[in-house]
XYZ file of C-alpha atoms in Angstrom:
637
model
C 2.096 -58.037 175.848
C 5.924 -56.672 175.358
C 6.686 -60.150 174.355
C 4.385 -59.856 171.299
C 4.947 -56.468 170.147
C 9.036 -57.109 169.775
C 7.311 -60.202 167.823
C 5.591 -58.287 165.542
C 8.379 -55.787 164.792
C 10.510 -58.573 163.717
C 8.832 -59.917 161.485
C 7.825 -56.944 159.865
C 11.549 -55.827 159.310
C 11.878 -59.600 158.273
C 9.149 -58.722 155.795
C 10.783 -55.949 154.222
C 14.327 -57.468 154.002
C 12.830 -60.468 151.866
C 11.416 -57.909 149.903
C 14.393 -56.253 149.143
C 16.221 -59.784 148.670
C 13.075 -61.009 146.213
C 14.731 -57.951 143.522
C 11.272 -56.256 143.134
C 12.501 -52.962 141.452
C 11.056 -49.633 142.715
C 10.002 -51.136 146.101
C 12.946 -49.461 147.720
C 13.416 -46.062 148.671
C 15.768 -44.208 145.715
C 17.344 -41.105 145.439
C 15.915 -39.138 142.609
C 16.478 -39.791 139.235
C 19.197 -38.930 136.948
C 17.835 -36.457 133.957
C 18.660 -37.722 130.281
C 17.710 -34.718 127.626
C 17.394 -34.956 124.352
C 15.909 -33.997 121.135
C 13.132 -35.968 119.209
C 14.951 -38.448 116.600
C 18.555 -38.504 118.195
C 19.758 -41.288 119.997
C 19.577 -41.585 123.798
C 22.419 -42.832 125.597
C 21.321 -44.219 129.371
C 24.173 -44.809 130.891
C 23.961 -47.369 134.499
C 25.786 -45.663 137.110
C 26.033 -47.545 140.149
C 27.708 -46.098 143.014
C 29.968 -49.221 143.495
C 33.121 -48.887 140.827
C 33.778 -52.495 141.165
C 30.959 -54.150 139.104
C 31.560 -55.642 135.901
C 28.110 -55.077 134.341
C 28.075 -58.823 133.497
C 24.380 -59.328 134.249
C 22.190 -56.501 134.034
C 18.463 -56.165 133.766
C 16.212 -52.792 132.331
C 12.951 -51.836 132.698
C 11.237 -49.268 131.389
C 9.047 -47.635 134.073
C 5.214 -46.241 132.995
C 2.469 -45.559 134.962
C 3.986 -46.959 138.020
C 4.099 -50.136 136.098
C 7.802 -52.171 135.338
C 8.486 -53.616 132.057
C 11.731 -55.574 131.236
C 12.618 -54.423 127.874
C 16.145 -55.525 127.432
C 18.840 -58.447 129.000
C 23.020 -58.169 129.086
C 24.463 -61.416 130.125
C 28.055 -61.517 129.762
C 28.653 -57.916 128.036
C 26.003 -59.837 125.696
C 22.980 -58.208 125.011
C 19.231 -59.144 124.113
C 15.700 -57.248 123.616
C 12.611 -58.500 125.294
C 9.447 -58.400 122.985
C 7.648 -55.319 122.322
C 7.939 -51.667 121.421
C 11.914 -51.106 121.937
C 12.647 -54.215 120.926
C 14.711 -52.896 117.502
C 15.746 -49.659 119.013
C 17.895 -50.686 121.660
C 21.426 -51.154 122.065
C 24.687 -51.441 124.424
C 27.891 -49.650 124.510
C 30.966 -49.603 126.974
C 30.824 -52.938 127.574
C 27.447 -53.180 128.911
C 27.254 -49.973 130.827
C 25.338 -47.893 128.626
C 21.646 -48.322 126.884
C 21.415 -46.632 123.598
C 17.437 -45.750 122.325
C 17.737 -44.430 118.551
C 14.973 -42.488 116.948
C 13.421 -40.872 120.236
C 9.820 -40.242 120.646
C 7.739 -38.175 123.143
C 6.266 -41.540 124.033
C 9.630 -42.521 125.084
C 9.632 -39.419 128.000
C 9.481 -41.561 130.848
C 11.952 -43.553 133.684
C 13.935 -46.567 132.564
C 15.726 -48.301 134.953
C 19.084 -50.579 135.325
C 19.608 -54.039 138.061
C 22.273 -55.327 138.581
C 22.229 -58.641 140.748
C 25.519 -59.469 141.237
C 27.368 -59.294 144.183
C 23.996 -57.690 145.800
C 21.004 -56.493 144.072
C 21.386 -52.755 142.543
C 19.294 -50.418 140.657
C 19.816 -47.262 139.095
C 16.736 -45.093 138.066
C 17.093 -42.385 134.653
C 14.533 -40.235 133.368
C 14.070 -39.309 129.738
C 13.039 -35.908 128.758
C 12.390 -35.393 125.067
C 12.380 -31.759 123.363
C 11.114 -30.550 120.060
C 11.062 -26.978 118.806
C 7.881 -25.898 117.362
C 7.671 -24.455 114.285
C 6.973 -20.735 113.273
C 3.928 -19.620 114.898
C 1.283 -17.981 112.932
C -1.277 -15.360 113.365
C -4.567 -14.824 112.103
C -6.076 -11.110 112.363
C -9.979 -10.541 112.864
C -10.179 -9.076 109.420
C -13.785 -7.865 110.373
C -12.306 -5.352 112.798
C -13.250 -3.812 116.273
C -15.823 -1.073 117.135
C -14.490 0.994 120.342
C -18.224 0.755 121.060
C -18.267 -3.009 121.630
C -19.427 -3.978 125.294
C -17.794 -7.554 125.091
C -14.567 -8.508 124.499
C -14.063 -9.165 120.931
C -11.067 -11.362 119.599
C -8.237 -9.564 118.052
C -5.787 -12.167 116.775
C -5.723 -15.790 117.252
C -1.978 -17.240 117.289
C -0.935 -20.897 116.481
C 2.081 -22.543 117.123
C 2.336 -26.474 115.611
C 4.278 -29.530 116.444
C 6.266 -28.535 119.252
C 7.270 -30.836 122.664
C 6.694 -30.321 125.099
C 3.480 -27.647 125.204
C 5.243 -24.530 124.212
C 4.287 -21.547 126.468
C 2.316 -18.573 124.607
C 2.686 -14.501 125.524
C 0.955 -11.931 123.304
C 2.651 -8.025 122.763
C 1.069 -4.837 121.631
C 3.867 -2.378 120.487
C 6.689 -4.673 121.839
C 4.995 -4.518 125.608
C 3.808 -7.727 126.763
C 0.025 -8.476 127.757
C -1.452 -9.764 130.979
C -5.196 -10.756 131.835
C -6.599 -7.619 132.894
C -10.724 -8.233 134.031
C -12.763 -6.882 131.208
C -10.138 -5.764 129.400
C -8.016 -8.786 128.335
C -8.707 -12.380 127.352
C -6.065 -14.787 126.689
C -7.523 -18.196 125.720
C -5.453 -20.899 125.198
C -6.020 -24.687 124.137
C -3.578 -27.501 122.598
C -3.715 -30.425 120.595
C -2.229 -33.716 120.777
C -1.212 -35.075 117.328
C -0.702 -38.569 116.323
C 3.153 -38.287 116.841
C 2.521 -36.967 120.515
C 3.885 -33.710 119.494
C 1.532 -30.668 120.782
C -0.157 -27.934 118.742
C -0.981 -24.704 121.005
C -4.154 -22.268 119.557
C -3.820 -18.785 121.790
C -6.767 -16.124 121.089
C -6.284 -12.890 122.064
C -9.478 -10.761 123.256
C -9.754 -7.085 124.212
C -11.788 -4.110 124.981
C -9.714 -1.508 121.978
C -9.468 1.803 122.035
C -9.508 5.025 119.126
C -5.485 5.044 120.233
C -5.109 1.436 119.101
C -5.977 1.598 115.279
C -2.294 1.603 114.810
C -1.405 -0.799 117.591
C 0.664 -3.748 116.472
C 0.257 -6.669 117.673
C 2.075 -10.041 118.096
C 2.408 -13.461 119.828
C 5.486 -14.881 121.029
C 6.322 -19.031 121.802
C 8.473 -19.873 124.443
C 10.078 -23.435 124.751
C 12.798 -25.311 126.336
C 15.902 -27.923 124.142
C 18.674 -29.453 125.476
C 20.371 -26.524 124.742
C 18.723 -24.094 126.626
C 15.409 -22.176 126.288
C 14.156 -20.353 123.296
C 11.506 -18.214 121.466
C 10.007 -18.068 118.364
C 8.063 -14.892 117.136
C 4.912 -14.281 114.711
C 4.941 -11.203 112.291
C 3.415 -8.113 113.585
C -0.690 -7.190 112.444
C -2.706 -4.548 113.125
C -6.955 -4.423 113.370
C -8.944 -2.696 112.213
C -10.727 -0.320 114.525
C -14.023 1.513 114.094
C -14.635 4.661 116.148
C -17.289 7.341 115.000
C -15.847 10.393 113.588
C -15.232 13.706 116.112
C -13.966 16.184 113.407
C -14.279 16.954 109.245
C -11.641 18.985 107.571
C -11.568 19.941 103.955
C -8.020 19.542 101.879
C -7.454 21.368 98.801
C -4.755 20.126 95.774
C -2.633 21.572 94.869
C -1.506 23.358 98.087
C -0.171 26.904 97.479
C -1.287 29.432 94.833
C -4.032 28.395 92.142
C -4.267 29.924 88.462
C -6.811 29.534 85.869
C -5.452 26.302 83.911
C -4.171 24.275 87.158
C -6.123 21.159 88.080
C -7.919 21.122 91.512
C -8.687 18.917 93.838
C -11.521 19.329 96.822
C -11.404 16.435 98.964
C -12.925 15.724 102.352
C -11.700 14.268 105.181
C -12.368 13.053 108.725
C -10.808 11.387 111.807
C -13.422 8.372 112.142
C -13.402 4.834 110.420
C -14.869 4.168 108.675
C -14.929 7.657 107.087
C -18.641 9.535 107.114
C -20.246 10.034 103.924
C -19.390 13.603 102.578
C -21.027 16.310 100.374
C -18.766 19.520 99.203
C -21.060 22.383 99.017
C -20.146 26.004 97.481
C -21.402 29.588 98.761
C -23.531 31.070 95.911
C -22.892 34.383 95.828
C -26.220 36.096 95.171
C -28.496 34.330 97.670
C -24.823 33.543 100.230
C -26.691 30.090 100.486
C -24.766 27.053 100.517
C -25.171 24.782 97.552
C -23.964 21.499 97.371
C -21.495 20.392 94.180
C -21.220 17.229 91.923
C -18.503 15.289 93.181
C -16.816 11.931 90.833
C -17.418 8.336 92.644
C -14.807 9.206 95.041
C -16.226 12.080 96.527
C -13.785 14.661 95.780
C -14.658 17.505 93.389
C -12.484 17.917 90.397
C -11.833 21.624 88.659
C -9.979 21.158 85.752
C -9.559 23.199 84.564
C -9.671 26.099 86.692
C -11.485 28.949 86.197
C -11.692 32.273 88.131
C -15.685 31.365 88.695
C -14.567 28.874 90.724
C -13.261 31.085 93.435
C -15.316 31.077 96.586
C -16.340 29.442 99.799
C -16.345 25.859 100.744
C -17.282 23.532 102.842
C -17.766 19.917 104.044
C -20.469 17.697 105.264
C -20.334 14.264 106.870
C -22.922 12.003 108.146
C -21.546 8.997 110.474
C -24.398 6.245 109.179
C -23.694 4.532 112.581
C -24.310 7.453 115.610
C -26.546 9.731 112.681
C -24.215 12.140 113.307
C -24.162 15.375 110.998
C -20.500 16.827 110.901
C -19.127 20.269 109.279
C -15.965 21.049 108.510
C -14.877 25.179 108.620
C -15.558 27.372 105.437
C -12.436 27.517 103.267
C -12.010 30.265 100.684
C -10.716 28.977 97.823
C -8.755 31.626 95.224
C -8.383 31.048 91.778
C -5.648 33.524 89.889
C -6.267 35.050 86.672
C -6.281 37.203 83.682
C -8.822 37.681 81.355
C -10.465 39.971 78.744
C -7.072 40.813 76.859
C -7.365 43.391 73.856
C -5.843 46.082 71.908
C -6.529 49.368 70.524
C -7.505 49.554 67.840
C -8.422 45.951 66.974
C -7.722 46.488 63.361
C -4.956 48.975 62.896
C -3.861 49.959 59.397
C -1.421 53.131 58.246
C -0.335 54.859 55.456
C 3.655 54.606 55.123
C 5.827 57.240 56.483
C 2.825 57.737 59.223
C 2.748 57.087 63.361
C 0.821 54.298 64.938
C -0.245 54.367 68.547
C -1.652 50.386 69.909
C -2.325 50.276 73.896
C -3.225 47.354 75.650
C -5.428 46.419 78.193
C -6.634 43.076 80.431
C -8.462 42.176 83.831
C -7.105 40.490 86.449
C -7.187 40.293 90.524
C -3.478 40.823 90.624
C -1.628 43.337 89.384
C -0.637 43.312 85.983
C 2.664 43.753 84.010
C 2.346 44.206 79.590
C 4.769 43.572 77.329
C 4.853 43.743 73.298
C 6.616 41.234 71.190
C 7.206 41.298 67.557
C 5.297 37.991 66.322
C 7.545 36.919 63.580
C 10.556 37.109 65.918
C 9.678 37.025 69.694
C 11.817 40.017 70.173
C 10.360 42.411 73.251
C 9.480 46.090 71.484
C 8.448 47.243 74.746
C 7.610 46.884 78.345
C 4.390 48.813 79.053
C 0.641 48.783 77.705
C 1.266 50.948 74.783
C 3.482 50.805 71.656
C 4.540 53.537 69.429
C 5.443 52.867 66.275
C 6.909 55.900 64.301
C 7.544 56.668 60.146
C 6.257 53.648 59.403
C 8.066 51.343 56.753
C 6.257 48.867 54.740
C 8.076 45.984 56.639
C 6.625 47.218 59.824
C 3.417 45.601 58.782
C 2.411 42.277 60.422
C 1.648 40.817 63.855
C 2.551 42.294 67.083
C 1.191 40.540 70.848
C 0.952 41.846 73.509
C 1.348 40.035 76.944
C -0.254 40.288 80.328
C 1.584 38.442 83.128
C 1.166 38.793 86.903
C 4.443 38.615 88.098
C 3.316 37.148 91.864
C 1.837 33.721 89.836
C 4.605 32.111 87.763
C 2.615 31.067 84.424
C 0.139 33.178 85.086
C -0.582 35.160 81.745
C -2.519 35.781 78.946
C -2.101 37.283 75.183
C -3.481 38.992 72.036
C -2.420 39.414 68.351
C -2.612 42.305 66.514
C -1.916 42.804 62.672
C -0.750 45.784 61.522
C -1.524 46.845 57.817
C 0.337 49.310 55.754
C -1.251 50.544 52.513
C 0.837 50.494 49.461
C 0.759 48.603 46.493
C 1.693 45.244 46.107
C 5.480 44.482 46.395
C 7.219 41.356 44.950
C 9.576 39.175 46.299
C 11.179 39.038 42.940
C 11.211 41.438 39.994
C 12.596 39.257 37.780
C 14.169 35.283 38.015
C 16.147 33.055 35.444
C 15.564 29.080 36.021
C 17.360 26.348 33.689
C 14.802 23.702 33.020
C 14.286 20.914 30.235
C 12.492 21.007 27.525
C 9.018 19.229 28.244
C 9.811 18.475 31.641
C 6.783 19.888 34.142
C 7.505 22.658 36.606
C 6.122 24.305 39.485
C 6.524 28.321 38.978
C 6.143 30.522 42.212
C 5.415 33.836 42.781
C 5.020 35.911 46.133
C 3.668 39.285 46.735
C 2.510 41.517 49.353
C 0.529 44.730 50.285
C -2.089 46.334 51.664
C -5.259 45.491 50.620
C -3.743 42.084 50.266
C -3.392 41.485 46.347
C -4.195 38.446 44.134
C -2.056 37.169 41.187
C -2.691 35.971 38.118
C -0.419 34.652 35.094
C 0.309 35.112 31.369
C 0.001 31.638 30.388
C -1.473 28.698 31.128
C -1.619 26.531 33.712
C -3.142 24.687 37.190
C -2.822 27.972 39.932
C -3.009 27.444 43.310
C -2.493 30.635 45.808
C -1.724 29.871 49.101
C -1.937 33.175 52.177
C 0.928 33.545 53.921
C -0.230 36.292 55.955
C -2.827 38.780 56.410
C -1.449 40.547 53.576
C 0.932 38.449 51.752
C -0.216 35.728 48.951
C 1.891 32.682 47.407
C 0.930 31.626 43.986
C 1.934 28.248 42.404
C 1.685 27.568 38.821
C 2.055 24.208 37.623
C 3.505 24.193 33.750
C 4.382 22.092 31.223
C 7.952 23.759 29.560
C 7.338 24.022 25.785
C 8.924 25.372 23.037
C 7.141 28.695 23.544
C 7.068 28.980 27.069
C 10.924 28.791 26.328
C 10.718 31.797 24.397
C 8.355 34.110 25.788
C 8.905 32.940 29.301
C 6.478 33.355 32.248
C 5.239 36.659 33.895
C 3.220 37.179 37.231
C 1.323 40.096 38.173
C -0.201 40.888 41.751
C -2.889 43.880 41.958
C -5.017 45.554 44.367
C -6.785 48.984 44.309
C -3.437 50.872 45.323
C -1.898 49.148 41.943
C -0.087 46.508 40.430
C 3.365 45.024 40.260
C 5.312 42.166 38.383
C 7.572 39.839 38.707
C 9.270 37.758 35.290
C 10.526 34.188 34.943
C 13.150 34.103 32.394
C 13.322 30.113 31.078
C 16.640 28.802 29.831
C 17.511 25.580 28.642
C 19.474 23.475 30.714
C 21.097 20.233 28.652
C 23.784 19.126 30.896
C 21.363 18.509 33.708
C 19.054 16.159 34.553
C 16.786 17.530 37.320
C 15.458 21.611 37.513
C 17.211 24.249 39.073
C 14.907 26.591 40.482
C 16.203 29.945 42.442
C 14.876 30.402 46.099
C 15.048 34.220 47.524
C 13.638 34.769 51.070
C 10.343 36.638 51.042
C 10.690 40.287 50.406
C 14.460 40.210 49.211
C 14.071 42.232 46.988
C 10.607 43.715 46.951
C 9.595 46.142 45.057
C 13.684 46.188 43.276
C 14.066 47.577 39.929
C 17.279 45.729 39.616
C 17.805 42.689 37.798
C 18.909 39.205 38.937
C 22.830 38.301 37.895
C 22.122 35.519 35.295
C 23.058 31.913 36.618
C 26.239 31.284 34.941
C 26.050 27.857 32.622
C 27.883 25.217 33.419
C 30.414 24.139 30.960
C 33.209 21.390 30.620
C 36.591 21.937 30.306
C 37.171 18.884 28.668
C 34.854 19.537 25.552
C 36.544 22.286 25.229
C 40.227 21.170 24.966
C 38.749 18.572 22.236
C 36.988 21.228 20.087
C 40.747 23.306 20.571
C 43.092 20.267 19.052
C 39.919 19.549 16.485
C 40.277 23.231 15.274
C 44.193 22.935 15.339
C 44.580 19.981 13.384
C 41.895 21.312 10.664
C 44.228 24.343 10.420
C 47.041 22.801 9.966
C 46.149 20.762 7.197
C 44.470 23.447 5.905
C 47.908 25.420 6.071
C 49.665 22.137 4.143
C 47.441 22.893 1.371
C 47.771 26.217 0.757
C 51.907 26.070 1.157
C 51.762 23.004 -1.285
C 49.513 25.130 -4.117
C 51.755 27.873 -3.086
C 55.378 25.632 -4.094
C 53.708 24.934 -7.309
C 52.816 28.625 -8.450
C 49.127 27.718 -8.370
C 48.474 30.134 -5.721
C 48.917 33.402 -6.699
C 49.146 35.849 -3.931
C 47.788 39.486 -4.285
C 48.731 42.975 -1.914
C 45.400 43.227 -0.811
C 45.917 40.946 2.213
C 48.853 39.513 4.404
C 51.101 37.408 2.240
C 54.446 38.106 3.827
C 54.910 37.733 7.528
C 58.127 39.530 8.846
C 60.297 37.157 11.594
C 63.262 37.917 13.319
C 66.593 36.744 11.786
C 66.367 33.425 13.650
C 63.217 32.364 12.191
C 63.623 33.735 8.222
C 63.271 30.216 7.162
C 59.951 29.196 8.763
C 56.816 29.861 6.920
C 53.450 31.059 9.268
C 50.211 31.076 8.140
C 47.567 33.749 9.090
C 43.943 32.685 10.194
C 41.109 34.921 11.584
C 39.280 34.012 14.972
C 37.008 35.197 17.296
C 38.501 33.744 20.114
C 38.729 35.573 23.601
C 42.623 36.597 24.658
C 42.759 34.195 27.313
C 42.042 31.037 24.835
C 45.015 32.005 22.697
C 47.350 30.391 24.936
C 47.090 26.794 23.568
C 48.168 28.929 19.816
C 51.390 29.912 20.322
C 54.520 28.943 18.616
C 56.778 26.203 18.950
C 59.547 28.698 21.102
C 56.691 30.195 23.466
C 56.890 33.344 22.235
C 53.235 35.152 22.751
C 51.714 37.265 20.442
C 51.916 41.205 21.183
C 48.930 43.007 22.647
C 47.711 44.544 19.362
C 47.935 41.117 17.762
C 45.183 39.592 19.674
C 42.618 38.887 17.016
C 44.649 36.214 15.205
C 46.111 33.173 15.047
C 49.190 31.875 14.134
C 49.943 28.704 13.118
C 53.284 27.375 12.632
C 53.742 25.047 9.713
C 57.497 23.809 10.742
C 55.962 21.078 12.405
């Protein structure tokens, strides 16, 4: 019985040394493998590291190992080597003389143990295993757009997160407001699936469900990828979304723009507002204040009521309503008292004020408002202040005192706030002019436009001595501007033009003097502010003409030269005793002792002193004061 156990044992051991001997790879116990990492698409470099330092790598044998199953994909014989058949058969390559397999363009179907045998001196094997890594790309998330009622007794998805073409299955972890999420039992769902593509590379779907709260309408949320390279480990996150999140509404509040104080003018703004979403459907109703009922107002499409513009009717309470369509819920906001500033109902006294000159005029002011008031008068033709206060005193009253005067009603606590009324203030008197009398230089048949301007009280109306198209224009309560449109004759030219303005106090004039203008080629018509010269007796200086100083050095030598040659002839009658000469006139001229020998003659002229200048005689001598009606001309030359 010993005899044939020791048998048996023997050839067992036998058994497993032939085995070994026979070179059938993997039978044999091995160490564990050596790790090879890389990325998809490099090149893997499998080096055969035997523990012996001796061999030569001369005859070498790999297999690529898959599913417990041994394939020989590749021969080196003599540092020479040679693919088998099949998938790797044009991807495969050696380097350091034999000891190292390269594998280009890397696949996840390439993850998986290849292993080098070497039979020479003794059988060896050496076992590697390929790991291949690919980041995935940029996850994505999708938000439930629909949204999330708080009342919800399931778990309803919030965000679903995808993360494409990664290797191997990237690893998924979901964060609201940076804090990361955990399955919690009826509170939150992470569901996750992948996807194997064509290429072998995974695509991971994650969907996030949860139970949400009121607090998490502004939650953000966010998934995160985690995944391994040769390099190290990594992450990749998605943006940040938020859901939307229906809870019924707990509280209305009405909200009034602007915020601060209101004045009659301002635009106004009621809105409504509430802390549920979606938002109840409001109604703005008003307190009416004879029956203190509540009355509902007409509000635009977006519910808010518009006042524009103000008005101090608008003042009053208000309030909100909101119905929540989803718990029937009827919600009221607090009564707010809404205050709109004004003034109104601004006059004077009296309304029409008139006033004989040299008189006293009293004008008081008065207005309503709910603040309390400050007046002011202002001259209207100036905008100077006259006075701070509701009443004006005006005292010996001058005809230009009459005219517009406002008064102002401001309330100083509302900047803008204020409101005003004119006044015009008559003084009786005739009608004054602007002009009494006017000279314009015009051309003969040329058309013109005459004006005339008057004033009094009662206002007066003008009319014309000739003819012509009139149109009267008011410049004021009591002043009138007449334009007559004329064509400039010969006898417009000498009887000119004359307006006259007339009420019941009297009547007044103004003239138009026409001259003729030659040198000119457009009008010349005189403008004097309004009331210049009212009511002046003076006369206006005449325009001066304009002459050329030119023409009249020309008509000088012309006159010159015709007395000269006039002065030729009479000497040359006089040398031959044709000319007698009688006492009655000048016929002998005394000259000093240097001068015996010239000969002057004597002609009259109504030239001014100042023209004599270009007559004197040859030696500059001027003629003497009393002398300054005539001429001299010397003949010498």
């Amino acid at each position: 019985m010993v005899l044939s156990r020791l048998v048996c044992a023997f050839l067992l051991v036998a058994c497993c040394c032939c085995r070994r001997a026979a070179g059938v790879p993997g039978e044999a116990e091995q160490p564990e493998p050596e790790l090879v990492e890389v990325e998809l698409g490099s090149t893997a470099l499998l080096k055969c590291g035997f523990s012996h330092s001796q061999g030569n790598f001369s005859h070498i044998d790999w297999f690529s190992v898959h599913k417990e199953k041994s394939t020989l994909i590749f021969r080196v014989r003599q540092g020479q080597g040679q693919s088998e058949p099949g998938e790797y058969q044009h991807r495969l390559s050696i380097q350091d003389k034999g000891s190292t397999l390269a594998l280009t363009h890397v696949t996840p179907h390439d993850e998986r143990i290849f292993l080098c045998q070497d039979k020479r001196p003794w059988s060896q094997e050496h076992r590697i295993q390929l790991r291949v890594y690919k980041a995935p790309e940029e996850p994505s998330i999708q938000v439930n757009a629909l949204g999330i009622s708080v009342n919800s007794r399931e778990l309803e998805e919030v965000a679903t997160c995808v993360g494409r073409n990664g290797y191997p299955i990237p690893q998924v972890i979901w964060y609201k407001n940076g804090q990361p999420l955990k399955e919690e039992k009826n509170r939150i769902h992470i569901q996750s699936s992948q996807i194997v593509e064509s290429s072998g590379l995974y695509t991971l779907r994650s969907v996030l469900k949860a139970q949400l709260l009121k607090e998490d309408k502004d939650a953000q949320f966010y998934c995160e990828l985690n995944y391994r390279l040769p390099s190290g480990n990594h992450m990749k996150e998605s943006r940040e979304v938020t859901v939307p999140v229906f809870y019924p509404a707990e509280k209305v509040w009405l909200e009034v723009e602007p915020v601060g104080i209101l004045k009659e003018g301002d635009r106004v703004e009621i809105r409504c507002l509430a802390d549920g979403n979606p938002p109840p459907h409001f109604s703005i109703s008003k307190q009416n204040l004879s029956t203190r009922e509540m009355e509902e107002e007409t509000t635009d499409d977006n519910g808010i009521l518009v006042l524009e513009p103000a008005q101090k009717q608008h003042s009053g309470l208000y309030q909100c309503q909101g119905l929540d369509f989803e718990t029937m819920a009827l919600l009221q906001s607090d009564q707010h008292e809404l205050l709109v500033n004004y003034v109104s109902d601004v006059w004077v006294s009296p309304a029409a004020p008139e006033s004989q000159e040299g008189s006293n005029l009293t004008l008081t002011c008065e207005a309503q408002s709910n603040q309390t008031l400050e007046f002011q008068w202002l001259r209207e033709k100036t905008g100077k202040v006259l006075e701070k206060g509701p009443v004006l005193q005006l005292h010996n009253l001058k005809r230009e005192a009459g005219g517009g005067y406002r008064c102002m009603a401001s309330v100083p606590s509302v900047p803008g706030l204020n409101r005003t009324q004119l006044v015009n203030v008559a003084i009786f008197g005739p009608p004054w002019m602007a002009l009494k009398e006017r000279k314009v230089w015009v051309q003969e048949n040329a058309v013109l436009n005459l004006s005339c301007e008057a004033s009094g009280h009662p206002r007066p109306t003008i009319s014309w001595n000739v003819k012509g198209m009139a149109n009267e224009q008011d410049r004021d309560l009591q002043s009138v501007l007449s334009i007559l449109n004329v064509l400039v004759t010969p006898e417009l030219l000498e009887t000119g033009a004359e307006c006259m303005a007339s009420n019941a106090l009297g009547k007044n004039t103004t003239i138009i003097f026409l001259e003729l203008d030659s040198s000119r080629t457009g009008l010349n018509m005189s403008t004097v502010s309004p009331h210049a010269r009212a009511n002046s007796t003076s006369t206006e200086k005449k325009l001066p003409k304009p002459e050329s100083k030119g023409v009249v050095i020309v008509a000088v030598t012309v006159c010159v030269l015709v007395l000269a040659v006039l002065g030729a002839l009479l000497y040359f009658f006089y040398k031959k005793g044709k000319l007698p000469c009688g006492r009655s006139g000048k016929q002998e001229i005394m000259l000093p002792p240097s001068r015996k020998s010239e000969f002057v003659v004597e002609v009259k002229s109504d030239k001014l002193p100042e023209e004599m200048g270009l007559l004197q005689g040859s030696n500059g001598d001027k003629r003497a004061p009393g002398d300054q009606g005539e001429k001299y001309i010397d003949l010498r030359h």
